Coordinates of C-alpha atoms in Angstrom, one line a residue:
X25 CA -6.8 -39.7 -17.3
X26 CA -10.1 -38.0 -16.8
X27 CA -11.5 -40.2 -14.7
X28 CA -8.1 -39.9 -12.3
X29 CA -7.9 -36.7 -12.1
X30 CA -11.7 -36.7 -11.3
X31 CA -11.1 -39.6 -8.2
X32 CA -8.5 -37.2 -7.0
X33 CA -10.3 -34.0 -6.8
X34 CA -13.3 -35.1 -4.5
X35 CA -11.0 -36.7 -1.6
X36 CA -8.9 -33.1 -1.7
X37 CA -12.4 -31.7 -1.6
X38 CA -13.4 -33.9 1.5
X39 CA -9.9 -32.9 2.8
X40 CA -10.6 -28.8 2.8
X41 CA -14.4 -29.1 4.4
X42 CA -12.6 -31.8 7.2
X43 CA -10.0 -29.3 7.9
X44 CA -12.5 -26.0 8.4
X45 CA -15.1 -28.2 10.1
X46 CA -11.9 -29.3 12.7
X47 CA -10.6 -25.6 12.8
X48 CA -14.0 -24.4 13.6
X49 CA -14.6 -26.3 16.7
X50 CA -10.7 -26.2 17.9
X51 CA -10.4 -26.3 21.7
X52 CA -7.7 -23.7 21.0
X53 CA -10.2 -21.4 19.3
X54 CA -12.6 -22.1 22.4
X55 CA -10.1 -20.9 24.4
X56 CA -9.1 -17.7 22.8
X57 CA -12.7 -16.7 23.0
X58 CA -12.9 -17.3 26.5
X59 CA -9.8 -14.5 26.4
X60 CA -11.6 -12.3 23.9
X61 CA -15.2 -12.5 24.2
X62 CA -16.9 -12.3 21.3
X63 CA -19.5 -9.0 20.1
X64 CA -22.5 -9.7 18.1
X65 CA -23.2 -7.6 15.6
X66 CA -26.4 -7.3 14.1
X67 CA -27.1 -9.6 10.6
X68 CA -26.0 -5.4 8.5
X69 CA -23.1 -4.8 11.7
X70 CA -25.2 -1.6 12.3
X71 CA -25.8 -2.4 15.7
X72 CA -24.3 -4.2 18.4
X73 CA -26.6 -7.3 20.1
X74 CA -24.2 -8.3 23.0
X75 CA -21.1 -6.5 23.4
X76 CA -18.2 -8.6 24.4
X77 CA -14.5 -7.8 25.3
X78 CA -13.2 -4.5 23.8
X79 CA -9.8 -4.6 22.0
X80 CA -7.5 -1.3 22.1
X81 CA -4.9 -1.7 19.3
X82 CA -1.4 -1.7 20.5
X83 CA 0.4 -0.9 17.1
X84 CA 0.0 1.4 14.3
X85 CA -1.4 1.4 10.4
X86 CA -4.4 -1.0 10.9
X87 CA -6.6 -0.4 7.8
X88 CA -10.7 -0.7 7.7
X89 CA -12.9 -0.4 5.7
X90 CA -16.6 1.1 6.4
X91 CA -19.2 -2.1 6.9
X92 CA -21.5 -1.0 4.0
X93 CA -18.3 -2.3 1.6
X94 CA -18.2 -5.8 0.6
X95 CA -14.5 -5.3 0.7
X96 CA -12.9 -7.0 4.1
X97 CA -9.3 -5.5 4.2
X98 CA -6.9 -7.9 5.3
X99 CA -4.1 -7.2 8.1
X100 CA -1.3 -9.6 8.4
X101 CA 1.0 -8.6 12.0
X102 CA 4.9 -9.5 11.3
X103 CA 7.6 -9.1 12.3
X104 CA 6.3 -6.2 15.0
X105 CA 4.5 -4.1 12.3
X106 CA 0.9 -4.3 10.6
X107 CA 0.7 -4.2 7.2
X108 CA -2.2 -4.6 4.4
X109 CA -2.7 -7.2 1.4
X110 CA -2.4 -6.1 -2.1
X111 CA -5.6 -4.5 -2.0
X112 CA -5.3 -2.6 0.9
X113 CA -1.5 -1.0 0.0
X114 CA -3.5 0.2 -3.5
X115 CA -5.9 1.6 -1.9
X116 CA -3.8 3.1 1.4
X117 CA -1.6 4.7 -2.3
X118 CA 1.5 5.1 1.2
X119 CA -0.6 7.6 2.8
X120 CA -0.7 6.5 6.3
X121 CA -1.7 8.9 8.5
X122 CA -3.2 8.3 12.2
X123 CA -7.1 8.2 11.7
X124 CA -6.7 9.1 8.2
X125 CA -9.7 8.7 5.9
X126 CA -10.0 8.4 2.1
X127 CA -11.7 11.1 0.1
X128 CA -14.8 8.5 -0.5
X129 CA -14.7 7.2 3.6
X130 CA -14.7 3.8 2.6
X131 CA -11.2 3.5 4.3
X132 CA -9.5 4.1 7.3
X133 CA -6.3 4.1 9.3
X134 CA -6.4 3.0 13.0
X135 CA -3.3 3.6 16.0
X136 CA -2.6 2.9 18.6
X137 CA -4.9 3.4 21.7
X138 CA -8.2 2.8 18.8
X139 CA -10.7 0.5 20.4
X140 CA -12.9 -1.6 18.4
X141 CA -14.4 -5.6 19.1
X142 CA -13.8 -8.5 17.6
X143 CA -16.6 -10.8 16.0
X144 CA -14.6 -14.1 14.8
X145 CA -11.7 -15.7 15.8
X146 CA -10.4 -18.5 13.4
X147 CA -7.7 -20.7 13.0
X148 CA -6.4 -20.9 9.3
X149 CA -3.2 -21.0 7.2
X150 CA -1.1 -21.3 9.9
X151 CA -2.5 -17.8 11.6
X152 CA -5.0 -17.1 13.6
X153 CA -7.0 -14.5 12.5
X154 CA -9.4 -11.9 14.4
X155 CA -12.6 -10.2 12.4
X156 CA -12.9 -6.7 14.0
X157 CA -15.7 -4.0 13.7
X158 CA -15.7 -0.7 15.4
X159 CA -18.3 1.5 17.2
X160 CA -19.7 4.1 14.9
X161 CA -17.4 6.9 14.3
X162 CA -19.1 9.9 12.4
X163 CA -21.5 8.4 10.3
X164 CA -19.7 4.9 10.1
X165 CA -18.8 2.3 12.0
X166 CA -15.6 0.0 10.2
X167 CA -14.5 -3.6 9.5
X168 CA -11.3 -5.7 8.7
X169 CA -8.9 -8.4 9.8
X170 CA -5.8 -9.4 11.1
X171 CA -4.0 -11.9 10.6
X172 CA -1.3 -13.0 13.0
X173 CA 0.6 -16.2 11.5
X174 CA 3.1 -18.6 13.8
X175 CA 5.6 -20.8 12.4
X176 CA 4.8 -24.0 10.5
X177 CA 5.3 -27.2 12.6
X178 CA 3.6 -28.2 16.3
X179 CA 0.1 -25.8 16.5
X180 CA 0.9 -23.3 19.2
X181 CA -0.8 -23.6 22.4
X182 CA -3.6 -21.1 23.5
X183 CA -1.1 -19.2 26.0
X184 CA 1.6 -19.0 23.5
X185 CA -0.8 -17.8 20.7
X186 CA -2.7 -15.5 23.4
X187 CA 1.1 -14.1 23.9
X188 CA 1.7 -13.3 20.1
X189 CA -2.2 -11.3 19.9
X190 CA -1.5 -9.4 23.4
X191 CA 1.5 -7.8 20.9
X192 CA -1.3 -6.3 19.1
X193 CA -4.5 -6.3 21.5
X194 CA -5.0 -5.7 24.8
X195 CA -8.3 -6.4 26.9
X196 CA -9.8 -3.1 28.1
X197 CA -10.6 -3.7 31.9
X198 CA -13.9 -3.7 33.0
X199 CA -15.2 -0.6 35.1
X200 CA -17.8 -3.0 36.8
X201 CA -17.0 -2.5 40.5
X202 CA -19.7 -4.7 41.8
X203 CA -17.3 -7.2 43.4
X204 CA -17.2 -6.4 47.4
X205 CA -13.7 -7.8 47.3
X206 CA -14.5 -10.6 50.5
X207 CA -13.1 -13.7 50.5
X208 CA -15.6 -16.5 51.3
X209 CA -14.5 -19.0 54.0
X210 CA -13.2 -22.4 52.7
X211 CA -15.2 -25.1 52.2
X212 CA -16.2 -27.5 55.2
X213 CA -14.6 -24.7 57.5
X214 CA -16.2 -24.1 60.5
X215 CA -18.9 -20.3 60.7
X216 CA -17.1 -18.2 63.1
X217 CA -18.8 -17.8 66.5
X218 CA -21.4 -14.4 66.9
X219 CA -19.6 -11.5 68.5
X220 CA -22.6 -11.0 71.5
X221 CA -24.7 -8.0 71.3
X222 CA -23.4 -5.5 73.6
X223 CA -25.4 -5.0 76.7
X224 CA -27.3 -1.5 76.7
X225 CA -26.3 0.4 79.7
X226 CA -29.0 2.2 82.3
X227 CA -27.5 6.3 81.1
X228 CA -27.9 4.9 76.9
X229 CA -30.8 6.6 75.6
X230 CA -33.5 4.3 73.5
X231 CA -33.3 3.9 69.6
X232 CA -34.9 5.9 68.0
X233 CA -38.8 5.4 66.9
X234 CA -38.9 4.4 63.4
X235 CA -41.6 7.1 61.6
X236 CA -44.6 5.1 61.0
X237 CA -45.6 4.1 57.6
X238 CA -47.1 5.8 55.2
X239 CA -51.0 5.9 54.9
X240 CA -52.7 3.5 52.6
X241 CA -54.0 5.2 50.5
X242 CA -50.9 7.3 49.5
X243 CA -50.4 6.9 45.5
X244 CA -47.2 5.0 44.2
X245 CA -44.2 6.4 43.6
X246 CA -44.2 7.5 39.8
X247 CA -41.6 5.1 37.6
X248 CA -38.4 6.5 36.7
X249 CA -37.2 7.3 33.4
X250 CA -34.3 8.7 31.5
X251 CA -35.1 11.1 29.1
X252 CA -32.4 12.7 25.9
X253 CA -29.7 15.1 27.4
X254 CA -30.0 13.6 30.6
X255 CA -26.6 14.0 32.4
X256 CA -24.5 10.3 33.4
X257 CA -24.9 11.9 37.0
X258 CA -28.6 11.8 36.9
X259 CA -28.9 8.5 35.3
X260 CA -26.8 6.6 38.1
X261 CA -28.6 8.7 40.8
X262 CA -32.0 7.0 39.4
X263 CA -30.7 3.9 38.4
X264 CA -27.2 3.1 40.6
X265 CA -24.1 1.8 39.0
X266 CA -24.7 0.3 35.5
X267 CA -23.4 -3.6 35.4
X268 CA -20.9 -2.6 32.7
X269 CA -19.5 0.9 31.2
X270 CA -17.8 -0.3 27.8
X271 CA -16.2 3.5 26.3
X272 CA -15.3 3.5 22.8
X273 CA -14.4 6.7 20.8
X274 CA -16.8 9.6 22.2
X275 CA -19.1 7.4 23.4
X276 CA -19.9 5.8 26.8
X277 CA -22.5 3.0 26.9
X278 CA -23.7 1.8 30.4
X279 CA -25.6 -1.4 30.7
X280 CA -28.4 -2.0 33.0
X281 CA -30.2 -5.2 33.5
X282 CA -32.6 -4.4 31.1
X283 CA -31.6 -1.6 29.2
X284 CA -28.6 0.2 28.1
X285 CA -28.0 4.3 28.1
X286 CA -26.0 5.7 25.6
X287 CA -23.7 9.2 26.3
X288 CA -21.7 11.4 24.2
X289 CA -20.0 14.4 26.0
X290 CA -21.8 13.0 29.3
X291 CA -25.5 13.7 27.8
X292 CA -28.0 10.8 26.9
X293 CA -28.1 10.8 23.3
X294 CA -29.8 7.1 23.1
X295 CA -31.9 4.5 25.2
X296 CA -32.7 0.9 24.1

């Protein structure tokens, strides 16, 4: 009997590894990430690498926890309501209070309208499930997941399963504006003819002479920089439009090419 029982527990192992293996490279999963792009976090999640899409809850009583916890609460969404594992209704003890956090701050309650990113998406147990992790708020930034099962039977398809998340997350739009909004003519279409210069009559006066340049000599302009308290007016006077504005809590974080300015109450507080 030993040795059966022993022939039946490796193929069950080689089962479990198959299954996550599959789940992790899921065209489904591919696509959901295309949806909601992924943040990096750095290896301790006290920093953000590359900042992907930002999530703003759309429901009530989402628990976290703060990231220096090896706790990860788990949220399951049901039924049109959030609620927590074992572990996380002993620890919320039924307070739930918008933004409320315990008298340690290892734990807290997000709402509606709380933005935070999300770091993994996996397929599993018949749920998807998001990993999420906030900006810092006070001294701490927070971590947990969600858990939104579908019913056993067919796997859901991406739209149906983006359908069930957009019940709890919505994409924040971009504030990029770069896009002049012109369509481009379609392909093998012929270029539309030169409007003629218009002939300059005898009464038009001359352009104007351009000022001539400046002397040789003449020492470069000096490099600009931003500097701490700096106001977000004087930044994009400098520096123009940032390529992306992601807002979470008090913050505002605007991305150049190659750096990125952080505000709080529209004053630098950060520059990396």
């Amino acid at each position: 009997m030993r040795t059966i029982k022993t022939f039946i527990a490796v193929p069950a192992l080689l089962i479990t590894t198959s299954f996550v293996a599959n789940a992790q490279q899921n065209p489904i999963v591919q696509s959901l990430e295309s949806q909601y792009a992924l943040t990096k976090p750095t290896a301790d999640n006290s920093d953000i690498v590359t900042a992907g899409a930002v999530l703003v809850l759309q429901k009530d009583n989402l628990m976290m926890v703060v990231t220096s916890s090896s706790n990860l609460y788990q949220n399951t969404y049901k039924d049109g309501k959030i609620s927590q594992n074992t572990l996380g209704k002993f620890a919320g003890l039924g307070r739930r209070l918008p933004g409320f956090t315990n008298e340690g701050g290892t734990t807290r309650i997000f709402v509606t309208g709380e933005k935070m990113w999300v770091t993994k998406i996996d397929l599993k147990d018949n749920a998807v499930v998001f990993d999420l992790l906030t900006d810092a708020l006070g001294d701490n930034r927070y971590k947990a997941a969600i858990s939104i099962p579908f019913p056993k039977g067919p796997p859901p398809t991406a739209d149906q399963l983006s359908k069930m998340i957009g019940e709890v997350f919505k994409v924040q739009p971009s504030d990029d504006a770069s896009g002049s909004g012109q369509q481009q003519a379609p392909a093998g279409a012929a270029p539309a003819a030169a409007t003629p210069p218009a002939q300059q009559s005898a009464d038009t006066p001359p352009p104007p002479i351009a000022p001539p340049p400046p002397p040789p000599d003449e020492p470069p302009p000096t490099p600009k920089t931003v500097s701490l308290k700096e106001t977000t007016d004087l930044v994009v006077a400098d520096f123009g439009q940032p390529q992306k504005i992601v807002k979470l809590g008090t913050k505002e974080i605007y991305y150049y090419k190659d750096f990125k300015v952080t505000f709080v109450g529209g004053k630098v507080t950060d520059v990396e």
